[in-house]
Coordinates of C-alpha atoms in Angstrom, one line a residue:
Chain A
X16 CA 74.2 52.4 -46.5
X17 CA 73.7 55.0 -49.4
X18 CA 70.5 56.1 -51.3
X19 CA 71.9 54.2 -54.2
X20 CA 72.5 51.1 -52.2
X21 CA 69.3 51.2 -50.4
X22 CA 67.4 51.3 -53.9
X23 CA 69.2 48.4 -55.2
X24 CA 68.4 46.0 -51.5
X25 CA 64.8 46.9 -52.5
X26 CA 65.4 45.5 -55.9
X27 CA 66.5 42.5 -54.7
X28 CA 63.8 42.6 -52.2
X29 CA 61.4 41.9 -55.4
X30 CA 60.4 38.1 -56.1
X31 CA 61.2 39.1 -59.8
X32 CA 63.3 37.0 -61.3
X33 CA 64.3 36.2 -64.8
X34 CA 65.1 32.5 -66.2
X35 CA 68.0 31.3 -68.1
X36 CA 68.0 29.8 -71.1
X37 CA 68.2 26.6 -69.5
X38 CA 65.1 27.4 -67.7
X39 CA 66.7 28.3 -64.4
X40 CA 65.9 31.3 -62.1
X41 CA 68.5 33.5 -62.4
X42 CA 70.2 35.8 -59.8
X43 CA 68.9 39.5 -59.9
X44 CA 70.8 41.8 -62.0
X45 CA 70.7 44.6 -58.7
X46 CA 72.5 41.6 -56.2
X47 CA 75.2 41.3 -58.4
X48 CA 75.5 45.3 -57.8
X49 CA 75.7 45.0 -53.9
X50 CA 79.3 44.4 -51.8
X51 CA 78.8 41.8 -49.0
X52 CA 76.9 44.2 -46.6
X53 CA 73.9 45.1 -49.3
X54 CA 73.4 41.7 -49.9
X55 CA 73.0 40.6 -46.6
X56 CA 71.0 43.3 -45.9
X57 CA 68.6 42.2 -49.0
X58 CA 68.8 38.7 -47.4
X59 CA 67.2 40.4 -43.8
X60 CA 65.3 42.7 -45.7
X61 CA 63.3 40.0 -48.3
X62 CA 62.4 38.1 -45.1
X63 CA 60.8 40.4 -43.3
X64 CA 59.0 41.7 -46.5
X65 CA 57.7 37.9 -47.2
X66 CA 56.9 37.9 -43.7
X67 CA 54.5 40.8 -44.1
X68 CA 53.2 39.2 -47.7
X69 CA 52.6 36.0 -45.9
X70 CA 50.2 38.1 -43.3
X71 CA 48.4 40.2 -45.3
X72 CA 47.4 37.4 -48.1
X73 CA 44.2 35.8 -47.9
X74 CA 45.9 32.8 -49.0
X75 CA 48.9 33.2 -47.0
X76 CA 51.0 33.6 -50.2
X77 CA 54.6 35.3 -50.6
X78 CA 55.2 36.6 -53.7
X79 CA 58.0 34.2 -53.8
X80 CA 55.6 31.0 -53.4
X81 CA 53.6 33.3 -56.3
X82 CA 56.4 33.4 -58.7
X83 CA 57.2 29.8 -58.0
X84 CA 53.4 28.7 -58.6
X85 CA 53.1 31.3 -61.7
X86 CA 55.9 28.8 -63.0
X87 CA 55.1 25.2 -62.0
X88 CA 55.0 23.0 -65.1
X89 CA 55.4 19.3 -64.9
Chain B
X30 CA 48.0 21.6 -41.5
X31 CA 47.3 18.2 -43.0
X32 CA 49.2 15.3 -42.2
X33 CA 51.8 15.1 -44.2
X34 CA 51.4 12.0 -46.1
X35 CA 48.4 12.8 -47.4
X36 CA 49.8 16.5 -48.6
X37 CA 52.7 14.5 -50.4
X38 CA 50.2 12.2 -52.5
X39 CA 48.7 15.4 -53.6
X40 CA 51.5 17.3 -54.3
X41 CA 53.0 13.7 -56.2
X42 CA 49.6 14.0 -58.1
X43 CA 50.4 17.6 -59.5
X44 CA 47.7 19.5 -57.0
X45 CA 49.3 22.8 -57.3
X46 CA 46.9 24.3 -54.6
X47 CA 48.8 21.4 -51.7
X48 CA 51.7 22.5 -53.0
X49 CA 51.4 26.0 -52.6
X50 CA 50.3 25.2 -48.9
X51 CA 53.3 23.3 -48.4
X52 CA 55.7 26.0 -50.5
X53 CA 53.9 28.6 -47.8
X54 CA 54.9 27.0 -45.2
X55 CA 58.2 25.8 -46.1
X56 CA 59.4 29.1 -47.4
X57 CA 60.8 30.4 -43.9
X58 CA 62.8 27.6 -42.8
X59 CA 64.1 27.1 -46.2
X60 CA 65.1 30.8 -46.3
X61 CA 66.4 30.8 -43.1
X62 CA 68.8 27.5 -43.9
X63 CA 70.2 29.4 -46.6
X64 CA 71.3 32.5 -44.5
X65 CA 74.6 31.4 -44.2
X66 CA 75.0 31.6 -48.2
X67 CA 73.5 35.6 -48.2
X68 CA 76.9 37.3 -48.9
X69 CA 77.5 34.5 -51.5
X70 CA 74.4 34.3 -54.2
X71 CA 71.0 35.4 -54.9
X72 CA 68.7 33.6 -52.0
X73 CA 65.6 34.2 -53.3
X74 CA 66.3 33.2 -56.6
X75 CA 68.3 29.8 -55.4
X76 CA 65.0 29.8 -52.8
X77 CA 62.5 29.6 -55.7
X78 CA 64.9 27.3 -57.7
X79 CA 64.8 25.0 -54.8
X80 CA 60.8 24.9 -54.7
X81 CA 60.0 24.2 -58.4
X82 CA 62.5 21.0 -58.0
X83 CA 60.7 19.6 -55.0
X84 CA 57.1 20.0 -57.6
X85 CA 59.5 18.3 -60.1
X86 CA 60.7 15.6 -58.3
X87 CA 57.5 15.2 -55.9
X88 CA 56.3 12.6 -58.0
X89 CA 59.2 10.2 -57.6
X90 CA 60.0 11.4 -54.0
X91 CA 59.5 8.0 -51.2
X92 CA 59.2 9.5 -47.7
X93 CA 61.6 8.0 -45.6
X94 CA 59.4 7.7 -42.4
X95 CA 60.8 10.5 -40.8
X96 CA 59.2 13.8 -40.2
X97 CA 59.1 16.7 -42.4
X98 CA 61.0 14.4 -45.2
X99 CA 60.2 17.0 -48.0
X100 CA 61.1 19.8 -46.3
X101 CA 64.5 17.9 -45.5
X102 CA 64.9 17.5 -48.9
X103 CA 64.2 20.5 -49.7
X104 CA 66.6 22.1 -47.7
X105 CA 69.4 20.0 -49.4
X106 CA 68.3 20.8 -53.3
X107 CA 68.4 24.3 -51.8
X108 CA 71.9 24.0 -50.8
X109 CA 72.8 22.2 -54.1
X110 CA 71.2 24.9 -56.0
X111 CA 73.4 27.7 -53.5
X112 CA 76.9 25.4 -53.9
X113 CA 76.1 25.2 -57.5
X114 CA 75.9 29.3 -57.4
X115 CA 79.2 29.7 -55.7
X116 CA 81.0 28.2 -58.4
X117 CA 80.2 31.3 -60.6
X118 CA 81.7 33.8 -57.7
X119 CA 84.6 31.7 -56.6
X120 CA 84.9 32.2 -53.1
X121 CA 87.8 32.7 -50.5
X122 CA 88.7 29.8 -48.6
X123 CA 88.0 31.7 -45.3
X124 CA 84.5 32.5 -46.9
X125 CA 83.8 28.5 -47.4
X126 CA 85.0 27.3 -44.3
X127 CA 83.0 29.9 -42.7
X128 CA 79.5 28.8 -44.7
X129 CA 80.5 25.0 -43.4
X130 CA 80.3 26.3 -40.4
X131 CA 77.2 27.6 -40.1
X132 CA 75.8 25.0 -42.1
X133 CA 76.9 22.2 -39.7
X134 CA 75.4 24.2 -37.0
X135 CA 72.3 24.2 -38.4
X136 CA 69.8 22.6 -36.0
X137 CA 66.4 20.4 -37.7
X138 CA 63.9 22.0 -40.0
X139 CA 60.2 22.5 -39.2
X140 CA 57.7 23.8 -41.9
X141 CA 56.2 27.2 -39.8
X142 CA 52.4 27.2 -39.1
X143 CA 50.6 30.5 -39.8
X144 CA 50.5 32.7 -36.4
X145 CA 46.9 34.4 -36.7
X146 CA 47.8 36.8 -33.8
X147 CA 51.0 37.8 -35.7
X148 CA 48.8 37.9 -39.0
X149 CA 46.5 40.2 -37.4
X150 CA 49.1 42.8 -36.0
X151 CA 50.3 43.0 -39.2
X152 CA 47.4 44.0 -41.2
X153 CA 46.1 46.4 -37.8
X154 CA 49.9 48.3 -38.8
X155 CA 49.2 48.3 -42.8
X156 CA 45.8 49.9 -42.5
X157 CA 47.4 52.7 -40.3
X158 CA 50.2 53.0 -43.3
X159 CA 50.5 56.5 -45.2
X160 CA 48.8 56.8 -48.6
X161 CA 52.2 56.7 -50.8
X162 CA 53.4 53.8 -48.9
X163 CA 50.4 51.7 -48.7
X164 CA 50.5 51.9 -52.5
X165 CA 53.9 50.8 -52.8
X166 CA 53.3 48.0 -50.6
X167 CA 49.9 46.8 -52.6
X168 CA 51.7 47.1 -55.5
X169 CA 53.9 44.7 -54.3
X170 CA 51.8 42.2 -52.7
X171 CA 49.5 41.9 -55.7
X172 CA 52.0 41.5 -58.1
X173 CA 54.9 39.4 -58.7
X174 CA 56.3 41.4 -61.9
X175 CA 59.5 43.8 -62.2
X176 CA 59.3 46.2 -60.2
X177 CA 59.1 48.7 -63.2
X178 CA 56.2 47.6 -64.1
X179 CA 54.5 47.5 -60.8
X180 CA 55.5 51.1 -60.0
X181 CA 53.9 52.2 -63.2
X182 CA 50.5 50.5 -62.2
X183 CA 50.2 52.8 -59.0
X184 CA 51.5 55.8 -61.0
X185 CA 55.2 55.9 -59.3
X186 CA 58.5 56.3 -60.8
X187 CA 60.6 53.3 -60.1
X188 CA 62.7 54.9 -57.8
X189 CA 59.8 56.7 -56.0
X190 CA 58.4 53.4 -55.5
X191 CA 61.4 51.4 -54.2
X192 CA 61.5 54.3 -51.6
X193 CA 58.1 53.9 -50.6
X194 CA 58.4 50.0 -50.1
X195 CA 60.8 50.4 -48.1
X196 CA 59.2 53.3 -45.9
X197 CA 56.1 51.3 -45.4
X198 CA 58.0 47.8 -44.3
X199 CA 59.9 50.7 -41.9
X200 CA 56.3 51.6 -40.6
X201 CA 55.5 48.1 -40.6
X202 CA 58.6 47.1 -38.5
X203 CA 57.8 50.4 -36.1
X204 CA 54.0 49.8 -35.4
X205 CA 54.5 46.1 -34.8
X206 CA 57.7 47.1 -32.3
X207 CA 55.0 49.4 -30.6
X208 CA 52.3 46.6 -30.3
X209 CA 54.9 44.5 -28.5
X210 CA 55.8 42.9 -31.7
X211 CA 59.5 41.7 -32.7
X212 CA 59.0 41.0 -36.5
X213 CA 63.0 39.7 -36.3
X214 CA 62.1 37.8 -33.3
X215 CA 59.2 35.8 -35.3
X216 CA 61.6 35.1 -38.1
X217 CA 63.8 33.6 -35.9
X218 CA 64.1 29.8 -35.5

């Protein structure tokens, strides 16, 4: 994988994500970047990372479940 | 873990704090059942999709005796949401009989109980991480912002600080393999 590859997995790697206008979480603007191999690669890659969050937060909080709480409305 | 009747009436009663125990411990089987659709679309952002339907629906969800029935469902909205995806990126026909595959051979779902031990090895390994990469990784953790931002709160560049993620969950992966650790072995179902 090159340099410029590798930055963009860890992109994807982020819980950031944007919504849509309809209010949908939208794909990262990096993924869309990557050929087969990158993204599966980010898939690997974001698991262990959310592993490691899970671990080593008191609450035992990924930033994924973070971004999803930051946005629960009902 | 609580008994999962009781964590559904909560979660149907908007208590975001059950919810965020059950999101926590859903998260890896719910990511794990989408692997198959990681070449295909964004996983994370289908994953977190997935998770503010369940709080949506929660309310109006009837548990259908069996165990783990919100994870179960779960796991479907999740693949909804990832079928949904494909439509954008129009896959090959080899590429969607391949997913059906691996979706078919998919075995149950179980929500994945916290592993102190694991916990533990993992935080020994992050207090042993280099300076640079220790920041990165904070950075990370305590926020859930773009990147660009969170590499201007510990003073990196953005590229400076996608390396250093990435060198400190490569020290991570290292100093757990040394402790006897396989972090892809814990991940697996």
């Amino acid at each position: 994988m090159s340099p410029d590859e590798a930055l963009l997995v860890e992109r994807v790697v982020s819980a950031h994500r944007e919504r849509g206008a309809d209010g949908a979480v939208r794909s990262h603007p990096a993924w869309h970047d990557l050929g087969a191999e990158g993204r599966r690669a980010a898939y690997e890659e974001t698991a262990r990372q959310r592993a490691a969050e899970r671990a080593l937060d008191p609450n035992a909080q990924s930033s994924t479940v973070k971004a999803v709480l930051a946005r629960l409305s009902r | 873990m609580q008994p999962e009747h009781e964590q559904l009436a909560r979660i149907s009663a908007g208590d975001a704090a059950a919810f965020a125990a059950w999101a926590s411990s859903a998260e890896a089987p719910l990511r794990r059942s989408l692997r198959p659709f990681a070449a295909l679309c964004d996983t994370e952002a289908v994953l977190q999709e997935a998770l503010l339907r369940v709080w949506q629906v929660a309310p109006r969800f009837v548990h259908d005796g069996r165990p783990n029935a919100l994870l179960r469902f779960a796991v479907t909205a999740a693949r909804n949401v990832a079928f949904s995806e494909l439509r954008k990126v129009t896959p090959t026909a080899t590429e969607v009989e391949a997913l059906h595959r691996a979706l078919d051979a998919q075995g149950e779902v179980t929500l994945s109980a916290p592993d102190p031990l694991l916990r533990a090895a993992i935080a020994r390994c992050r207090d042993k991480l280099p300076a640079q990469p220790a920041r990165a990784l904070a950075g990370r953790l305590e926020g859930v912002g773009e990147d660009r931002a969170l590499a201007s709160s510990v003073g990196m560049s953005l590229n400076t600080f996608l390396q250093n993620v990435t060198r400190a969950r490569r020290f991570l992966a290292d100093c757990l393999a040394r402790a006897g650790v396989d972090l892809d072995l814990e991940l697996s179902p």
